[in-house]
Coordinates of C-alpha atoms in Angstrom, one line a residue:
X1 CA 70.5 83.4 129.0
X2 CA 68.9 86.3 126.7
X3 CA 68.9 89.8 127.8
X4 CA 71.2 88.9 131.3
X5 CA 73.7 87.6 129.0
X6 CA 73.7 89.9 126.6
X7 CA 74.9 93.0 129.6
X8 CA 77.1 90.3 131.5
X9 CA 78.8 89.8 128.0
X10 CA 79.1 93.7 127.5
X11 CA 80.7 94.3 131.0
X12 CA 83.4 91.9 131.0
X13 CA 86.7 91.5 128.7
X14 CA 86.5 89.7 125.8
X15 CA 86.7 86.3 126.4
X16 CA 89.8 84.1 123.8
X17 CA 88.4 81.5 121.7
X18 CA 91.1 78.6 121.4
X19 CA 92.5 78.2 117.8
X20 CA 90.1 75.3 117.1
X21 CA 87.1 77.7 117.7
X22 CA 88.4 78.7 114.0
X23 CA 88.9 75.4 112.5
X24 CA 85.2 74.3 110.3
X25 CA 84.6 70.9 111.4
X26 CA 85.2 72.1 115.4
X27 CA 80.9 72.8 114.8
X28 CA 80.1 68.8 113.2
X29 CA 80.1 66.5 115.5
X30 CA 82.5 63.7 114.1
X31 CA 81.2 60.4 113.5
X32 CA 84.7 58.6 114.1
X33 CA 84.4 57.4 117.9
X34 CA 88.0 58.9 119.2
X35 CA 87.9 61.9 117.0
X36 CA 84.2 62.3 118.5
X37 CA 85.9 61.6 122.1
X38 CA 88.4 64.4 121.4
X39 CA 86.0 66.6 120.2
X40 CA 83.3 66.6 123.5
X41 CA 86.4 66.9 125.7
X42 CA 87.2 70.0 123.9
X43 CA 83.6 71.8 123.4
X44 CA 83.9 70.8 127.4
X45 CA 86.7 72.9 128.1
X46 CA 85.2 75.6 125.8
X47 CA 82.1 76.1 127.6
X48 CA 83.4 75.9 130.9
X49 CA 86.2 78.1 129.9
X50 CA 83.7 80.6 128.7
X51 CA 81.1 80.3 131.6
X52 CA 83.7 80.9 134.1
X53 CA 85.3 83.7 131.9
X54 CA 81.0 85.2 131.6
X55 CA 80.7 84.5 135.7
X56 CA 77.5 82.3 134.5
X57 CA 76.3 79.6 135.9
X58 CA 73.2 78.7 134.0
X59 CA 72.3 78.8 130.4
X60 CA 69.1 78.1 128.3
X61 CA 70.0 76.1 125.3
X62 CA 67.4 77.9 123.2
X63 CA 69.4 81.4 124.2
X64 CA 73.0 80.0 123.6
X65 CA 72.5 78.7 120.6
X66 CA 72.9 81.6 119.1
X67 CA 75.1 83.5 120.9
X68 CA 79.4 83.4 120.1
X69 CA 79.5 79.8 122.1
X70 CA 78.2 77.7 119.7
X71 CA 78.4 80.3 117.0
X72 CA 81.6 81.5 115.1
X73 CA 79.9 84.4 112.6
X74 CA 83.3 84.6 111.4
X75 CA 83.0 81.2 110.0
X76 CA 79.3 81.5 109.5
X77 CA 79.4 78.0 111.4
X78 CA 77.4 77.0 114.3
X79 CA 77.2 73.9 116.5
X80 CA 73.5 72.7 116.0
X81 CA 70.8 72.3 119.0
X82 CA 70.5 68.2 118.5
X83 CA 74.0 68.5 119.2
X84 CA 74.7 70.9 121.9
X85 CA 72.5 69.3 123.2
X86 CA 74.6 65.6 122.6
X87 CA 77.5 67.8 124.1
X88 CA 75.7 68.8 127.6
X89 CA 74.6 65.4 127.9
X90 CA 78.4 63.9 128.1
X91 CA 79.2 66.9 130.1
X92 CA 75.9 65.8 132.5
X93 CA 77.5 61.9 132.6
X94 CA 80.4 61.1 135.5
X95 CA 84.0 60.1 134.4
X96 CA 82.6 56.3 134.5
X97 CA 79.5 56.2 132.4
X98 CA 82.0 57.6 129.8
X99 CA 81.1 61.2 130.4
X100 CA 82.4 64.5 130.8
X101 CA 82.9 64.6 135.0
X102 CA 79.7 66.1 135.6
X103 CA 80.9 69.4 134.7
X104 CA 76.7 69.9 133.3
X105 CA 73.6 69.1 134.9
X106 CA 69.9 69.5 133.6
X107 CA 67.7 72.0 135.6
X108 CA 64.7 71.1 133.8
X109 CA 65.3 67.6 133.9
X110 CA 63.9 65.9 129.8
X111 CA 63.1 69.1 128.6
X112 CA 66.6 69.9 128.4
X113 CA 66.3 73.1 127.6
X114 CA 68.3 75.0 130.5
X115 CA 71.5 73.4 132.1
X116 CA 74.0 74.2 135.0
X117 CA 77.4 74.7 133.9
X118 CA 79.4 73.7 136.6
X119 CA 83.1 75.2 135.9
X120 CA 82.8 74.5 139.2
X121 CA 81.0 71.8 140.8
X122 CA 79.1 72.5 143.8
X123 CA 81.6 70.0 145.6
X124 CA 84.4 72.3 145.0
X125 CA 82.7 75.5 145.4
X126 CA 82.0 74.0 149.0
X127 CA 85.5 73.5 149.5
X128 CA 86.5 77.0 148.3
X129 CA 84.0 78.6 150.9
X130 CA 84.8 76.2 153.5
X131 CA 88.9 77.4 153.4
X132 CA 87.7 81.0 153.3
X133 CA 85.5 80.1 156.5
X134 CA 88.8 78.9 158.1
X135 CA 91.5 80.9 157.0
X136 CA 89.0 84.1 158.1
X137 CA 88.4 82.8 161.8
X138 CA 84.6 82.7 160.5
X139 CA 83.9 79.2 162.7
X140 CA 81.1 79.5 164.7
X141 CA 79.9 82.9 163.5
X142 CA 76.2 83.4 161.5
X143 CA 76.6 84.8 158.4
X144 CA 73.9 85.9 155.7
X145 CA 73.4 84.3 152.3
X146 CA 73.3 88.0 150.9
X147 CA 77.3 88.0 153.1
X148 CA 78.4 85.3 151.6
X149 CA 77.1 86.8 148.0
X150 CA 77.6 90.5 147.9
X151 CA 79.4 91.3 151.2
X152 CA 82.6 93.1 151.6
X153 CA 84.5 90.8 152.7
X154 CA 84.0 88.0 149.9
X155 CA 84.7 91.1 147.0
X156 CA 88.0 89.1 146.4
X157 CA 86.6 85.5 146.3
X158 CA 85.4 84.0 142.8
X159 CA 81.8 83.1 144.6
X160 CA 81.4 86.7 145.2
X161 CA 78.6 88.3 143.2
X162 CA 77.5 83.5 142.4
X163 CA 74.2 82.5 141.6
X164 CA 71.6 82.0 144.7
X165 CA 71.2 78.7 143.7
X166 CA 74.4 77.7 143.3
X167 CA 75.7 79.2 146.6
X168 CA 72.7 77.0 148.4
X169 CA 74.0 73.9 146.2
X170 CA 77.3 74.4 147.4
X171 CA 75.6 75.1 151.3
X172 CA 73.8 71.6 151.2
X173 CA 77.6 69.9 150.7
X174 CA 78.7 71.7 153.5
X175 CA 75.9 70.3 156.1
X176 CA 75.8 66.9 154.9
X177 CA 79.3 67.2 155.8
X178 CA 78.7 68.6 159.1
X179 CA 80.7 71.9 158.8
X180 CA 77.4 74.2 158.2
X181 CA 73.4 75.0 159.1
X182 CA 71.4 76.6 156.9
X183 CA 68.6 78.4 158.3
X184 CA 65.9 81.4 158.5
X185 CA 63.2 81.8 155.8
X186 CA 63.5 82.4 152.1
X187 CA 65.4 85.8 151.7
X188 CA 67.0 85.9 155.2
X189 CA 68.8 82.5 154.9
X190 CA 72.0 82.8 157.6
X191 CA 74.4 80.1 157.8
X192 CA 77.1 79.2 160.7
X193 CA 79.7 77.3 160.1
X194 CA 81.4 74.6 162.2

């Protein structure tokens, strides 16, 4: 997220932070369990909104902790690395586990240094892709993954230009549902939709 985040941020419109971002206690996780639960939800919402706005699919926590996402320079307040991990851990758990709906997924397991941010989970992306395939008559047509990610036909789609790993995770959902087949070698993959 270091240099790629900088170039991504420089090329987009400014992100509008919620009012709570300017409230100093927001940057210190609160001990009261009710307040803590509300605060985790608000952090999750902010992280998802930030990533969606900047079209960021994965973040390096060490780099992100110094970004405006976790650091309000005007207030001179910052969420600690420990608390940021706690928020992301909460986001990675399902609702049934008392978590944040699986809106994050650690990429590097126990190291907890890099994380997918699911402002749309792979299942949700898969649904959007399947809907597009249906509405554009692409069933039984072979498309390359590159066409899905960068092709002219998908420019208006929210997944256009997404991280290739996210696309493959989403396509695998469709494969498991029997709605697609992915084939070919790395960098040359094709997809047939059913």
